Amino acid sequence: MTKLHQRVQLSAEWISAYAKSIGAPMQTLNGVLIAPATMPVIFWKGFDIPWLHMNKPLIHGSQRFSYEAPITADMTLDCELSLTKIEKKAGKQGELTFYTHSLVCKCEGEHIVTAETVLIAVGGGI
């Protein structure tokens, strides 16, 4: 399985706590709290990601966000996490395996954000 689904409900308290944890300013749009742009990285906590179950450390390679609309308090997001590419490369410490992921979040069918994340396993992977 290379696709997982999850529903995420955002409260003003959750957005506020995340913003404070990263030192981001609180922002509002029409009186509604807006989530910091990097907040989708913590949506991963709700997924059980079977292709990343390995006895090797993972290194964060890169992350990119593409927004169509802001994430705001009281939004319910339908999120799909996909493994889009696995690539092996030679590194100084041995084989490296690059796992490229796409997290797509929609609200009421409207695209809100796509977050692309690359994680790297040292010594190979699946």
mmCIF file of C-alpha atoms in Angstrom, residues 1-84:
data_model
loop_
_atom_site.group_PDB
_atom_site.id
_atom_site.type_symbol
_atom_site.label_atom_id
_atom_site.label_comp_id
_atom_site.label_asym_id
_atom_site.label_seq_id
_atom_site.Cartn_x
_atom_site.Cartn_y
_atom_site.Cartn_z
ATOM 1 C CA MET A 1 0.000 0.000 0.000
ATOM 2 C CA THR A 2 1.449 3.363 -0.967
ATOM 3 C CA LYS A 3 -1.527 5.635 -0.174
ATOM 4 C CA LEU A 4 -3.039 6.391 3.208
ATOM 5 C CA HIS A 5 -6.003 8.567 4.167
ATOM 6 C CA GLN A 6 -6.802 10.525 7.301
ATOM 7 C CA ARG A 7 -9.219 13.239 8.380
ATOM 8 C CA VAL A 8 -7.704 16.120 10.369
ATOM 9 C CA GLN A 9 -9.814 18.563 12.382
ATOM 10 C CA LEU A 10 -8.069 21.794 13.252
ATOM 11 C CA SER A 11 -8.953 23.735 16.359
ATOM 12 C CA ALA A 12 -7.776 27.232 17.191
ATOM 13 C CA GLU A 13 -6.044 25.736 20.254
ATOM 14 C CA TRP A 14 -4.061 23.238 18.146
ATOM 15 C CA ILE A 15 -3.012 25.928 15.673
ATOM 16 C CA SER A 16 -2.040 28.256 18.519
ATOM 17 C CA ALA A 17 -0.006 25.554 20.295
ATOM 18 C CA TYR A 18 1.841 24.653 17.081
ATOM 19 C CA ALA A 19 2.549 28.311 16.264
ATOM 20 C CA LYS A 20 3.951 28.884 19.751
ATOM 21 C CA SER A 21 6.086 25.724 19.564
ATOM 22 C CA ILE A 22 7.900 27.002 16.460
ATOM 23 C CA GLY A 23 7.915 30.685 17.445
ATOM 24 C CA ALA A 24 5.581 31.694 14.605
ATOM 25 C CA PRO A 25 3.411 34.802 14.912
ATOM 26 C CA MET A 26 -0.340 34.342 15.289
ATOM 27 C CA GLN A 27 -2.149 35.412 12.125
ATOM 28 C CA THR A 28 -5.839 35.764 11.334
ATOM 29 C CA LEU A 29 -7.961 36.117 8.228
ATOM 30 C CA ASN A 30 -11.368 37.735 8.757
ATOM 31 C CA GLY A 31 -10.991 37.030 12.482
ATOM 32 C CA VAL A 32 -10.170 33.313 12.003
ATOM 33 C CA LEU A 33 -6.802 31.931 13.116
ATOM 34 C CA ILE A 34 -4.510 30.805 10.264
ATOM 35 C CA ALA A 35 -2.159 27.842 10.694
ATOM 36 C CA PRO A 36 1.566 28.394 10.090
ATOM 37 C CA ALA A 37 2.596 27.232 6.615
ATOM 38 C CA THR A 38 4.602 24.288 7.996
ATOM 39 C CA MET A 39 1.783 22.823 10.124
ATOM 40 C CA PRO A 40 1.030 19.941 7.702
ATOM 41 C CA VAL A 41 4.308 18.298 8.824
ATOM 42 C CA ILE A 42 2.626 17.288 12.086
ATOM 43 C CA PHE A 43 -0.348 15.710 10.294
ATOM 44 C CA TRP A 44 2.004 12.747 9.649
ATOM 45 C CA LYS A 45 1.648 11.786 13.356
ATOM 46 C CA GLY A 46 -1.836 10.436 12.650
ATOM 47 C CA PHE A 47 -0.691 8.044 9.935
ATOM 48 C CA ASP A 48 0.697 4.547 10.436
ATOM 49 C CA ILE A 49 3.140 4.461 7.517
ATOM 50 C CA PRO A 50 4.005 0.807 6.814
ATOM 51 C CA TRP A 51 6.682 1.498 4.180
ATOM 52 C CA LEU A 52 8.698 3.460 6.738
ATOM 53 C CA HIS A 53 8.730 0.632 9.330
ATOM 54 C CA MET A 54 12.429 -0.165 9.252
ATOM 55 C CA ASN A 55 15.321 -0.486 11.653
ATOM 56 C CA LYS A 56 17.239 2.347 10.033
ATOM 57 C CA PRO A 57 17.307 6.014 10.945
ATOM 58 C CA LEU A 58 15.573 8.414 8.594
ATOM 59 C CA ILE A 59 17.041 11.784 7.716
ATOM 60 C CA HIS A 60 14.866 14.673 6.627
ATOM 61 C CA GLY A 61 15.938 15.503 3.075
ATOM 62 C CA SER A 62 13.638 18.304 1.933
ATOM 63 C CA GLN A 63 10.161 19.729 2.221
ATOM 64 C CA ARG A 64 8.082 21.943 -0.037
ATOM 65 C CA PHE A 65 4.572 23.348 0.427
ATOM 66 C CA SER A 66 2.174 24.525 -2.270
ATOM 67 C CA TYR A 67 -0.965 26.285 -1.020
ATOM 68 C CA GLU A 68 -4.213 27.084 -2.824
ATOM 69 C CA ALA A 69 -5.831 28.509 0.336
ATOM 70 C CA PRO A 70 -4.768 28.949 3.970
ATOM 71 C CA ILE A 71 -5.441 26.331 6.627
ATOM 72 C CA THR A 72 -7.698 27.929 9.221
ATOM 73 C CA ALA A 73 -9.195 27.057 12.594
ATOM 74 C CA ASP A 74 -12.270 24.804 12.536
ATOM 75 C CA MET A 75 -11.349 23.344 9.139
ATOM 76 C CA THR A 76 -11.744 19.618 8.574
ATOM 77 C CA LEU A 77 -9.139 18.382 6.122
ATOM 78 C CA ASP A 78 -9.247 15.141 4.178
ATOM 79 C CA CYS A 79 -5.584 14.231 3.737
ATOM 80 C CA GLU A 80 -3.969 11.630 1.511
ATOM 81 C CA LEU A 81 -0.343 10.640 2.066
ATOM 82 C CA SER A 82 1.275 8.934 -0.931
ATOM 83 C CA LEU A 83 4.685 7.429 -1.523
ATOM 84 C CA THR A 84 5.422 8.825 -4.972
#
